[in-house]
mmCIF file with all atom_site columns, C-alpha atoms and ligand atoms in Angstrom:
data_model
loop_
_atom_site.group_PDB
_atom_site.id
_atom_site.type_symbol
_atom_site.label_atom_id
_atom_site.label_alt_id
_atom_site.label_comp_id
_atom_site.label_asym_id
_atom_site.label_entity_id
_atom_site.label_seq_id
_atom_site.pdbx_PDB_ins_code
_atom_site.Cartn_x
_atom_site.Cartn_y
_atom_site.Cartn_z
_atom_site.occupancy
_atom_site.B_iso_or_equiv
_atom_site.pdbx_formal_charge
_atom_site.auth_seq_id
_atom_site.auth_comp_id
_atom_site.auth_asym_id
_atom_site.auth_atom_id
_atom_site.pdbx_PDB_model_num
ATOM   1   C  CA  . MET N 1 1   ? -21.767 0.993   1.450   1.00 53.00 ? 1   MET N CA  1
ATOM   2   C  CA  . ARG N 1 2   ? -19.206 -1.218  3.444   1.00 60.00 ? 2   ARG N CA  1
ATOM   3   C  CA  . LYS N 1 3   ? -20.162 -4.767  3.234   1.00 70.00 ? 3   LYS N CA  1
ATOM   4   C  CA  . PRO N 1 4   ? -19.615 -6.696  6.655   1.00 76.00 ? 4   PRO N CA  1
ATOM   5   C  CA  . ALA N 1 5   ? -16.792 -9.161  6.734   1.00 84.00 ? 5   ALA N CA  1
ATOM   6   C  CA  . LEU N 1 6   ? -17.020 -13.017 6.427   1.00 88.00 ? 6   LEU N CA  1
ATOM   7   C  CA  . PRO N 1 7   ? -17.013 -14.755 9.612   1.00 90.00 ? 7   PRO N CA  1
ATOM   8   C  CA  . ALA N 1 8   ? -13.841 -16.462 10.101  1.00 92.00 ? 8   ALA N CA  1
ATOM   9   C  CA  . PRO N 1 9   ? -12.611 -19.687 8.652   1.00 93.00 ? 9   PRO N CA  1
ATOM   10  C  CA  . GLY N 1 10  ? -14.268 -22.730 10.388  1.00 92.00 ? 10  GLY N CA  1
ATOM   11  C  CA  . THR N 1 11  ? -17.286 -21.033 11.711  1.00 94.00 ? 11  THR N CA  1
ATOM   12  C  CA  . PRO N 1 12  ? -20.218 -23.172 11.990  1.00 95.00 ? 12  PRO N CA  1
ATOM   13  C  CA  . LEU N 1 13  ? -23.410 -22.578 9.928   1.00 97.00 ? 13  LEU N CA  1
ATOM   14  C  CA  . CYS N 1 14  ? -25.428 -25.313 10.021  1.00 97.00 ? 14  CYS N CA  1
ATOM   15  C  CA  . ALA N 1 15  ? -25.750 -28.984 10.312  1.00 97.00 ? 15  ALA N CA  1
ATOM   16  C  CA  . LEU N 1 16  ? -25.630 -30.417 7.036   1.00 97.00 ? 16  LEU N CA  1
ATOM   17  C  CA  . ASP N 1 17  ? -28.985 -32.529 7.706   1.00 96.00 ? 17  ASP N CA  1
ATOM   18  C  CA  . GLU N 1 18  ? -30.654 -29.125 8.087   1.00 97.00 ? 18  GLU N CA  1
ATOM   19  C  CA  . ILE N 1 19  ? -30.755 -28.779 4.387   1.00 97.00 ? 19  ILE N CA  1
ATOM   20  C  CA  . ASP N 1 20  ? -32.771 -31.015 2.292   1.00 95.00 ? 20  ASP N CA  1
ATOM   21  C  CA  . ASP N 1 21  ? -31.049 -32.390 -1.011  1.00 95.00 ? 21  ASP N CA  1
ATOM   22  C  CA  . THR N 1 22  ? -32.091 -30.304 -3.093  1.00 94.00 ? 22  THR N CA  1
ATOM   23  C  CA  . GLY N 1 23  ? -33.160 -27.572 -1.091  1.00 97.00 ? 23  GLY N CA  1
ATOM   24  C  CA  . ALA N 1 24  ? -31.900 -24.143 0.354   1.00 98.00 ? 24  ALA N CA  1
ATOM   25  C  CA  . LYS N 1 25  ? -31.675 -22.665 3.807   1.00 98.00 ? 25  LYS N CA  1
ATOM   26  C  CA  . GLY N 1 26  ? -31.116 -18.522 4.441   1.00 98.00 ? 26  GLY N CA  1
ATOM   27  C  CA  . LEU N 1 27  ? -29.193 -17.649 7.449   1.00 97.00 ? 27  LEU N CA  1
ATOM   28  C  CA  . THR N 1 28  ? -28.243 -14.496 9.066   1.00 96.00 ? 28  THR N CA  1
ATOM   29  C  CA  . LEU N 1 29  ? -24.517 -14.340 10.253  1.00 94.00 ? 29  LEU N CA  1
ATOM   30  C  CA  . GLY N 1 30  ? -24.120 -11.359 13.075  1.00 89.00 ? 30  GLY N CA  1
ATOM   31  C  CA  . ASN N 1 31  ? -26.043 -8.889  14.456  1.00 87.00 ? 31  ASN N CA  1
ATOM   32  C  CA  . GLY N 1 32  ? -27.305 -5.624  13.919  1.00 86.00 ? 32  GLY N CA  1
ATOM   33  C  CA  . THR N 1 33  ? -25.057 -3.541  11.279  1.00 84.00 ? 33  THR N CA  1
ATOM   34  C  CA  . SER N 1 34  ? -22.738 -5.838  11.124  1.00 83.00 ? 34  SER N CA  1
ATOM   35  C  CA  . SER N 1 35  ? -25.180 -8.802  10.255  1.00 90.00 ? 35  SER N CA  1
ATOM   36  C  CA  . LEU N 1 36  ? -24.614 -10.695 6.806   1.00 94.00 ? 36  LEU N CA  1
ATOM   37  C  CA  . ASN N 1 37  ? -27.517 -12.549 4.997   1.00 96.00 ? 37  ASN N CA  1
ATOM   38  C  CA  . ILE N 1 38  ? -26.421 -15.659 2.844   1.00 97.00 ? 38  ILE N CA  1
ATOM   39  C  CA  . PHE N 1 39  ? -28.357 -18.946 1.712   1.00 98.00 ? 39  PHE N CA  1
ATOM   40  C  CA  . LEU N 1 40  ? -26.911 -22.125 1.326   1.00 98.00 ? 40  LEU N CA  1
ATOM   41  C  CA  . VAL N 1 41  ? -27.886 -24.517 -1.603  1.00 98.00 ? 41  VAL N CA  1
ATOM   42  C  CA  . ARG N 1 42  ? -27.629 -28.551 -1.119  1.00 98.00 ? 42  ARG N CA  1
ATOM   43  C  CA  . ARG N 1 43  ? -27.642 -30.551 -4.223  1.00 97.00 ? 43  ARG N CA  1
ATOM   44  C  CA  . ASN N 1 44  ? -26.401 -33.732 -5.225  1.00 94.00 ? 44  ASN N CA  1
ATOM   45  C  CA  . GLY N 1 45  ? -24.281 -34.004 -1.994  1.00 91.00 ? 45  GLY N CA  1
ATOM   46  C  CA  . ALA N 1 46  ? -22.616 -30.577 -2.385  1.00 96.00 ? 46  ALA N CA  1
ATOM   47  C  CA  . VAL N 1 47  ? -23.390 -27.310 -0.901  1.00 97.00 ? 47  VAL N CA  1
ATOM   48  C  CA  . TYR N 1 48  ? -23.145 -23.915 -2.355  1.00 98.00 ? 48  TYR N CA  1
ATOM   49  C  CA  . ALA N 1 49  ? -23.258 -20.547 -0.690  1.00 98.00 ? 49  ALA N CA  1
ATOM   50  C  CA  . TYR N 1 50  ? -23.847 -17.118 -1.800  1.00 98.00 ? 50  TYR N CA  1
ATOM   51  C  CA  . LEU N 1 51  ? -24.764 -13.745 -0.368  1.00 97.00 ? 51  LEU N CA  1
ATOM   52  C  CA  . ASN N 1 52  ? -28.305 -13.106 -0.335  1.00 98.00 ? 52  ASN N CA  1
ATOM   53  C  CA  . LEU N 1 53  ? -28.366 -9.892  -2.453  1.00 97.00 ? 53  LEU N CA  1
ATOM   54  C  CA  . CYS N 1 54  ? -29.345 -9.858  -5.935  1.00 98.00 ? 54  CYS N CA  1
ATOM   55  C  CA  . PRO N 1 55  ? -27.132 -8.347  -8.529  1.00 98.00 ? 55  PRO N CA  1
ATOM   56  C  CA  . HIS N 1 56  ? -30.197 -6.684  -10.307 1.00 98.00 ? 56  HIS N CA  1
ATOM   57  C  CA  . ALA N 1 57  ? -31.453 -4.515  -7.341  1.00 97.00 ? 57  ALA N CA  1
ATOM   58  C  CA  . ALA N 1 58  ? -29.206 -5.093  -4.750  1.00 96.00 ? 58  ALA N CA  1
ATOM   59  C  CA  . THR N 1 59  ? -32.167 -6.601  -2.392  1.00 96.00 ? 59  THR N CA  1
ATOM   60  C  CA  . ARG N 1 60  ? -32.694 -10.028 -0.674  1.00 97.00 ? 60  ARG N CA  1
ATOM   61  C  CA  . LEU N 1 61  ? -33.780 -12.689 -3.275  1.00 98.00 ? 61  LEU N CA  1
ATOM   62  C  CA  . ASP N 1 62  ? -36.271 -14.702 -0.791  1.00 97.00 ? 62  ASP N CA  1
ATOM   63  C  CA  . ASN N 1 63  ? -39.813 -13.101 -0.276  1.00 92.00 ? 63  ASN N CA  1
ATOM   64  C  CA  . TRP N 1 64  ? -40.393 -15.833 1.922   1.00 94.00 ? 64  TRP N CA  1
ATOM   65  C  CA  . PRO N 1 65  ? -38.240 -17.599 4.261   1.00 94.00 ? 65  PRO N CA  1
ATOM   66  C  CA  . ASP N 1 66  ? -35.993 -20.265 2.655   1.00 95.00 ? 66  ASP N CA  1
ATOM   67  C  CA  . ARG N 1 67  ? -37.403 -20.071 -0.761  1.00 97.00 ? 67  ARG N CA  1
ATOM   68  C  CA  . PHE N 1 68  ? -34.715 -19.441 -3.070  1.00 98.00 ? 68  PHE N CA  1
ATOM   69  C  CA  . LEU N 1 69  ? -35.291 -22.233 -5.611  1.00 98.00 ? 69  LEU N CA  1
ATOM   70  C  CA  . THR N 1 70  ? -37.643 -22.491 -8.805  1.00 98.00 ? 70  THR N CA  1
ATOM   71  C  CA  . GLN N 1 71  ? -40.458 -25.133 -7.972  1.00 97.00 ? 71  GLN N CA  1
ATOM   72  C  CA  . ASP N 1 72  ? -38.441 -27.968 -9.879  1.00 97.00 ? 72  ASP N CA  1
ATOM   73  C  CA  . GLU N 1 73  ? -35.294 -26.992 -7.707  1.00 97.00 ? 73  GLU N CA  1
ATOM   74  C  CA  . SER N 1 74  ? -33.279 -26.730 -10.829 1.00 97.00 ? 74  SER N CA  1
ATOM   75  C  CA  . GLN N 1 75  ? -32.313 -23.175 -10.175 1.00 98.00 ? 75  GLN N CA  1
ATOM   76  C  CA  . ILE N 1 76  ? -32.015 -20.391 -7.801  1.00 98.00 ? 76  ILE N CA  1
ATOM   77  C  CA  . LEU N 1 77  ? -34.683 -17.551 -8.256  1.00 98.00 ? 77  LEU N CA  1
ATOM   78  C  CA  . CYS N 1 78  ? -34.657 -14.063 -7.278  1.00 98.00 ? 78  CYS N CA  1
ATOM   79  C  CA  . GLY N 1 79  ? -38.640 -13.543 -5.819  1.00 97.00 ? 79  GLY N CA  1
ATOM   80  C  CA  . ASN N 1 80  ? -38.676 -9.652  -7.063  1.00 97.00 ? 80  ASN N CA  1
ATOM   81  C  CA  . HIS N 1 81  ? -38.098 -9.997  -10.878 1.00 97.00 ? 81  HIS N CA  1
ATOM   82  C  CA  . ALA N 1 82  ? -37.886 -13.510 -11.197 1.00 97.00 ? 82  ALA N CA  1
ATOM   83  C  CA  . ALA N 1 83  ? -34.267 -13.795 -12.191 1.00 98.00 ? 83  ALA N CA  1
ATOM   84  C  CA  . LEU N 1 84  ? -32.464 -17.167 -12.551 1.00 98.00 ? 84  LEU N CA  1
ATOM   85  C  CA  . PHE N 1 85  ? -29.286 -18.171 -11.309 1.00 98.00 ? 85  PHE N CA  1
ATOM   86  C  CA  . ARG N 1 86  ? -27.502 -21.346 -11.815 1.00 98.00 ? 86  ARG N CA  1
ATOM   87  C  CA  . ILE N 1 87  ? -26.987 -23.337 -8.554  1.00 98.00 ? 87  ILE N CA  1
ATOM   88  C  CA  . GLU N 1 88  ? -23.547 -24.435 -9.114  1.00 97.00 ? 88  GLU N CA  1
ATOM   89  C  CA  . ASP N 1 89  ? -21.698 -20.688 -9.582  1.00 97.00 ? 89  ASP N CA  1
ATOM   90  C  CA  . GLY N 1 90  ? -24.680 -18.482 -9.244  1.00 98.00 ? 90  GLY N CA  1
ATOM   91  C  CA  . LEU N 1 91  ? -24.467 -17.066 -12.660 1.00 98.00 ? 91  LEU N CA  1
ATOM   92  C  CA  . CYS N 1 92  ? -27.845 -15.421 -13.929 1.00 98.00 ? 92  CYS N CA  1
ATOM   93  C  CA  . THR N 1 93  ? -28.951 -17.050 -17.056 1.00 98.00 ? 93  THR N CA  1
ATOM   94  C  CA  . SER N 1 94  ? -32.529 -15.431 -17.378 1.00 98.00 ? 94  SER N CA  1
ATOM   95  C  CA  . GLY N 1 95  ? -34.198 -12.148 -16.023 1.00 98.00 ? 95  GLY N CA  1
ATOM   96  C  CA  . PRO N 1 96  ? -33.064 -8.403  -15.589 1.00 98.00 ? 96  PRO N CA  1
ATOM   97  C  CA  . CYS N 1 97  ? -29.477 -9.095  -14.818 1.00 98.00 ? 97  CYS N CA  1
ATOM   98  C  CA  . VAL N 1 98  ? -28.062 -12.237 -17.180 1.00 98.00 ? 98  VAL N CA  1
ATOM   99  C  CA  . GLY N 1 99  ? -24.458 -12.394 -17.178 1.00 98.00 ? 99  GLY N CA  1
ATOM   100 C  CA  . LYS N 1 100 ? -23.901 -11.125 -13.570 1.00 98.00 ? 100 LYS N CA  1
ATOM   101 C  CA  . GLN N 1 101 ? -23.568 -13.641 -10.683 1.00 98.00 ? 101 GLN N CA  1
ATOM   102 C  CA  . LEU N 1 102 ? -24.455 -13.791 -7.226  1.00 98.00 ? 102 LEU N CA  1
ATOM   103 C  CA  . GLU N 1 103 ? -21.348 -13.119 -4.846  1.00 97.00 ? 103 GLU N CA  1
ATOM   104 C  CA  . ALA N 1 104 ? -20.180 -16.794 -3.452  1.00 97.00 ? 104 ALA N CA  1
ATOM   105 C  CA  . VAL N 1 105 ? -19.460 -17.605 0.360   1.00 97.00 ? 105 VAL N CA  1
ATOM   106 C  CA  . PRO N 1 106 ? -16.873 -20.099 0.463   1.00 96.00 ? 106 PRO N CA  1
ATOM   107 C  CA  . VAL N 1 107 ? -18.262 -23.008 2.843   1.00 97.00 ? 107 VAL N CA  1
ATOM   108 C  CA  . GLU N 1 108 ? -17.143 -26.646 3.570   1.00 96.00 ? 108 GLU N CA  1
ATOM   109 C  CA  . VAL N 1 109 ? -18.607 -29.945 5.288   1.00 95.00 ? 109 VAL N CA  1
ATOM   110 C  CA  . VAL N 1 110 ? -16.601 -30.929 7.975   1.00 94.00 ? 110 VAL N CA  1
ATOM   111 C  CA  . GLU N 1 111 ? -18.231 -34.134 10.084  1.00 94.00 ? 111 GLU N CA  1
ATOM   112 C  CA  . GLY N 1 112 ? -21.744 -33.198 8.909   1.00 95.00 ? 112 GLY N CA  1
ATOM   113 C  CA  . VAL N 1 113 ? -21.361 -29.451 9.604   1.00 95.00 ? 113 VAL N CA  1
ATOM   114 C  CA  . VAL N 1 114 ? -21.354 -27.006 6.977   1.00 96.00 ? 114 VAL N CA  1
ATOM   115 C  CA  . GLN N 1 115 ? -19.081 -24.281 7.974   1.00 96.00 ? 115 GLN N CA  1
ATOM   116 C  CA  . ILE N 1 116 ? -17.051 -21.343 6.403   1.00 96.00 ? 116 ILE N CA  1
ATOM   117 C  CA  . ALA N 1 117 ? -14.101 -22.817 4.576   1.00 95.00 ? 117 ALA N CA  1
ATOM   118 C  CA  . GLY N 1 118 ? -10.722 -21.948 5.089   1.00 82.00 ? 118 GLY N CA  1
ATOM   119 C  CA  . TYR N 1 119 ? -8.637  -19.890 3.124   1.00 60.00 ? 119 TYR N CA  1
ATOM   120 C  CA  . PRO N 1 120 ? -7.080  -21.364 0.044   1.00 55.00 ? 120 PRO N CA  1
ATOM   121 C  CA  . PRO N 1 121 ? -3.322  -22.598 0.308   1.00 51.00 ? 121 PRO N CA  1
ATOM   122 C  CA  . LEU N 1 122 ? -0.621  -20.204 -0.519  1.00 56.00 ? 122 LEU N CA  1
ATOM   123 C  CA  . ARG N 1 123 ? 1.095   -20.751 -3.488  1.00 57.00 ? 123 ARG N CA  1
ATOM   124 C  CA  . GLY N 1 124 ? 4.656   -20.076 -4.339  1.00 50.00 ? 124 GLY N CA  1
HETATM 125 S  S1  . FES W 2 .   ? -33.995 -7.657  -7.693  1.00 61.88 ? 201 FES W S1  1
HETATM 126 FE FE1 . FES W 2 .   ? -33.723 -9.622  -8.221  1.00 61.88 ? 201 FES W FE1 1
HETATM 127 S  S2  . FES W 2 .   ? -34.337 -10.002 -10.134 1.00 61.88 ? 201 FES W S2  1
HETATM 128 FE FE2 . FES W 2 .   ? -34.927 -7.965  -9.731  1.00 61.88 ? 201 FES W FE2 1
#
């Protein structure tokens, strides 16, 4: 199955203030067959973003809107079979997909807006 492409760098996603610190927010980018579900996690002032796609069974992680974190907000939780993932890098540390990783989405915060990050500078 072909995965929809990310929006162009600089595409605004939401205001930083829309996410509690620590908190999470799900977003659907695009429409129809070209839509892409992602989620954002804000922690200690930083924002992390991942595809909303569990590496265990390729389903959404959230069973309820914006519920991506454990109760103590220390880890990302898949609501299907309780896999746990580190917020900082999406690595699964517990559950049926230990060692696998959520797919990161590059984001940056510019003037209070979370947006798709620019491509890394070319080296050479
Ligand atoms: S689908 Fe996420 S742990 Fe099974």
